[in-house]
Amino acid sequence: MHTAPDPDPAETTIERVAVLYALASEAEPLIERLMLAEQPAVDPALRPRHFAGTVGTLHVDVLVNGPDPRCGTDRVGTDAATLAAYMTIRKLAPDLVLNAGTCGGFAARGGTVGSLYVSEGPLLYHDRRIPIERFALQAAGRWPATPAPRLAAAIGARPGVVSTGNSLDATDDELAFFERERVSAKDMEACAIAQVCAQCGVPFVAVKAVTDLVDHPEPVQDAFLRNLRTVCALLGERMEAGVRWLAAHPRRVGEL
Ligand code: ADE
């Protein structure tokens, strides 16, 4: 169990994994496949929904942000993700945090609807602009992800650069950023969760499934809404494979 920053996290055996989702529709297929049971809310004020169970000896927690009480829509974006990540680490002490969900993809990097990516290299923020030299790194994020080539193979995912922002669409500046940084997956949570994990010393991997193409003339929201259900079903199937791979025998972080 993870209780404090580990002097050699590569040697940590993964006994507890937490999977963080923003949307209920992204999380439901995995919850059903693993027959996880709903638990009392981890935090009564913010009420992210918590599901848990075991696969072999692996303990699995799934956290879903839950709805904004004012409008009923699932909470998305970096604020909710940061809170959920912090709460999860403090209260559930995972050895590994995964953030699974949908993303915008890029035809320029070979992405198509249904492409799956596992985070490669540092995670980025694409919508934080602070043109003062000493703030540049904070603005760009560049928070680390744990290398996970074997987990990616078990899931059937490619490695890809993930970048996070708080909008579904993209500005011209952001489109230039995606090209410069060779981004494959544009999401709304991963870098925020990576930031919390890095500061708490917990290994982190993002798994993202493409619902829409950022570099395509069709508005992303149209493709996102059209493809959400089928891509979430695919993501659930692949996440189940990933969790079963993690549970197949004791895995160390360095073996991901
Ligand atoms: N999730 C799914 N599609 C997305 C996009 N285009 N941008 C951010 N998050 C997404």
PDB file of N, CA and C and ligand atoms in Angstrom, residues 26 102-105 126 165 167-169 186-189 209 211-214 220 224, ligand 1:
ATOM      1  N   GLU A  26     -17.983   7.123 -19.318  1.00  0.00           N
ATOM      2  CA  GLU A  26     -16.653   6.543 -19.551  1.00  0.00           C
ATOM      3  C   GLU A  26     -16.375   5.407 -18.559  1.00  0.00           C
ATOM      4  N   THR A 102     -11.946   9.636 -22.484  1.00  0.00           N
ATOM      5  CA  THR A 102     -11.936   9.934 -23.916  1.00  0.00           C
ATOM      6  C   THR A 102     -11.032  11.134 -24.191  1.00  0.00           C
ATOM      7  N   CYS A 103     -10.703  11.307 -25.452  1.00  0.00           N
ATOM      8  CA  CYS A 103      -9.838  12.430 -25.834  1.00  0.00           C
ATOM      9  C   CYS A 103     -10.089  12.811 -27.278  1.00  0.00           C
ATOM     10  N   GLY A 104      -9.606  13.990 -27.641  1.00  0.00           N
ATOM     11  CA  GLY A 104      -9.516  14.361 -29.041  1.00  0.00           C
ATOM     12  C   GLY A 104      -8.224  13.783 -29.601  1.00  0.00           C
ATOM     13  N   GLY A 105      -8.268  13.276 -30.825  1.00  0.00           N
ATOM     14  CA  GLY A 105      -7.074  12.716 -31.460  1.00  0.00           C
ATOM     15  C   GLY A 105      -6.630  13.570 -32.641  1.00  0.00           C
ATOM     16  N   HIS A 126      -2.131  22.778 -22.473  1.00  0.00           N
ATOM     17  CA  HIS A 126      -2.030  23.574 -23.707  1.00  0.00           C
ATOM     18  C   HIS A 126      -2.749  24.916 -23.617  1.00  0.00           C
ATOM     19  N   GLY A 165      -6.424  20.574 -21.219  1.00  0.00           N
ATOM     20  CA  GLY A 165      -6.924  21.949 -21.113  1.00  0.00           C
ATOM     21  C   GLY A 165      -8.369  21.910 -20.675  1.00  0.00           C
ATOM     22  N   SER A 167     -11.079  23.213 -22.272  1.00  0.00           N
ATOM     23  CA  SER A 167     -12.074  23.415 -23.326  1.00  0.00           C
ATOM     24  C   SER A 167     -12.112  22.211 -24.248  1.00  0.00           C
ATOM     25  N   LEU A 168     -13.294  21.975 -24.814  1.00  0.00           N
ATOM     26  CA  LEU A 168     -13.426  20.855 -25.762  1.00  0.00           C
ATOM     27  C   LEU A 168     -12.856  21.254 -27.124  1.00  0.00           C
ATOM     28  N   ASP A 169     -13.063  22.505 -27.503  1.00  0.00           N
ATOM     29  CA  ASP A 169     -12.519  22.942 -28.798  1.00  0.00           C
ATOM     30  C   ASP A 169     -11.106  23.506 -28.590  1.00  0.00           C
ATOM     31  N   LYS A 186      -5.680  14.918 -26.778  1.00  0.00           N
ATOM     32  CA  LYS A 186      -6.067  16.178 -26.107  1.00  0.00           C
ATOM     33  C   LYS A 186      -7.228  15.861 -25.171  1.00  0.00           C
ATOM     34  N   ASP A 187      -6.990  16.084 -23.867  1.00  0.00           N
ATOM     35  CA  ASP A 187      -8.052  15.760 -22.905  1.00  0.00           C
ATOM     36  C   ASP A 187      -8.280  16.930 -21.963  1.00  0.00           C
ATOM     37  N   MET A 188      -9.019  16.664 -20.859  1.00  0.00           N
ATOM     38  CA  MET A 188      -9.352  17.748 -19.936  1.00  0.00           C
ATOM     39  C   MET A 188      -8.974  17.433 -18.486  1.00  0.00           C
ATOM     40  N   GLU A 189      -8.231  16.350 -18.254  1.00  0.00           N
ATOM     41  CA  GLU A 189      -7.932  15.979 -16.869  1.00  0.00           C
ATOM     42  C   GLU A 189      -6.511  15.483 -16.606  1.00  0.00           C
ATOM     43  N   ALA A 209      -8.883   7.310 -25.072  1.00  0.00           N
ATOM     44  CA  ALA A 209      -9.498   6.751 -26.283  1.00  0.00           C
ATOM     45  C   ALA A 209     -10.096   7.892 -27.112  1.00  0.00           C
ATOM     46  N   THR A 211     -12.431  10.004 -29.381  1.00  0.00           N
ATOM     47  CA  THR A 211     -13.825  10.113 -29.845  1.00  0.00           C
ATOM     48  C   THR A 211     -13.972  11.063 -31.025  1.00  0.00           C
ATOM     49  N   ASP A 212     -12.980  11.945 -31.238  1.00  0.00           N
ATOM     50  CA  ASP A 212     -13.100  13.002 -32.250  1.00  0.00           C
ATOM     51  C   ASP A 212     -11.711  13.441 -32.665  1.00  0.00           C
ATOM     52  N   LEU A 213     -11.634  14.027 -33.837  1.00  0.00           N
ATOM     53  CA  LEU A 213     -10.322  14.452 -34.346  1.00  0.00           C
ATOM     54  C   LEU A 213     -10.211  15.969 -34.299  1.00  0.00           C
ATOM     55  N   VAL A 214      -9.178  16.434 -33.602  1.00  0.00           N
ATOM     56  CA  VAL A 214      -8.979  17.870 -33.406  1.00  0.00           C
ATOM     57  C   VAL A 214      -8.613  18.540 -34.725  1.00  0.00           C
ATOM     58  N   VAL A 220     -15.615  19.311 -33.044  1.00  0.00           N
ATOM     59  CA  VAL A 220     -15.289  18.151 -32.189  1.00  0.00           C
ATOM     60  C   VAL A 220     -16.495  17.685 -31.376  1.00  0.00           C
ATOM     61  N   PHE A 224     -17.708  13.930 -30.962  1.00  0.00           N
ATOM     62  CA  PHE A 224     -17.654  13.440 -29.569  1.00  0.00           C
ATOM     63  C   PHE A 224     -18.998  12.822 -29.175  1.00  0.00           C
TER      64      PHE A 224
HETATM   65  N1  ADE B   1     -12.506  14.437 -24.765  1.00  0.00           N
HETATM   66  C1  ADE B   1     -12.992  13.924 -25.895  1.00  0.00           C
HETATM   67  N2  ADE B   1     -12.738  14.741 -26.950  1.00  0.00           N
HETATM   68  C2  ADE B   1     -12.048  15.807 -26.445  1.00  0.00           C
HETATM   69  C3  ADE B   1     -11.503  16.974 -27.020  1.00  0.00           C
HETATM   70  N3  ADE B   1     -11.613  17.235 -28.328  1.00  0.00           N
HETATM   71  N4  ADE B   1     -10.882  17.836 -26.199  1.00  0.00           N
HETATM   72  C4  ADE B   1     -10.774  17.587 -24.874  1.00  0.00           C
HETATM   73  N5  ADE B   1     -11.273  16.514 -24.290  1.00  0.00           N
HETATM   74  C5  ADE B   1     -11.902  15.605 -25.062  1.00  0.00           C
END
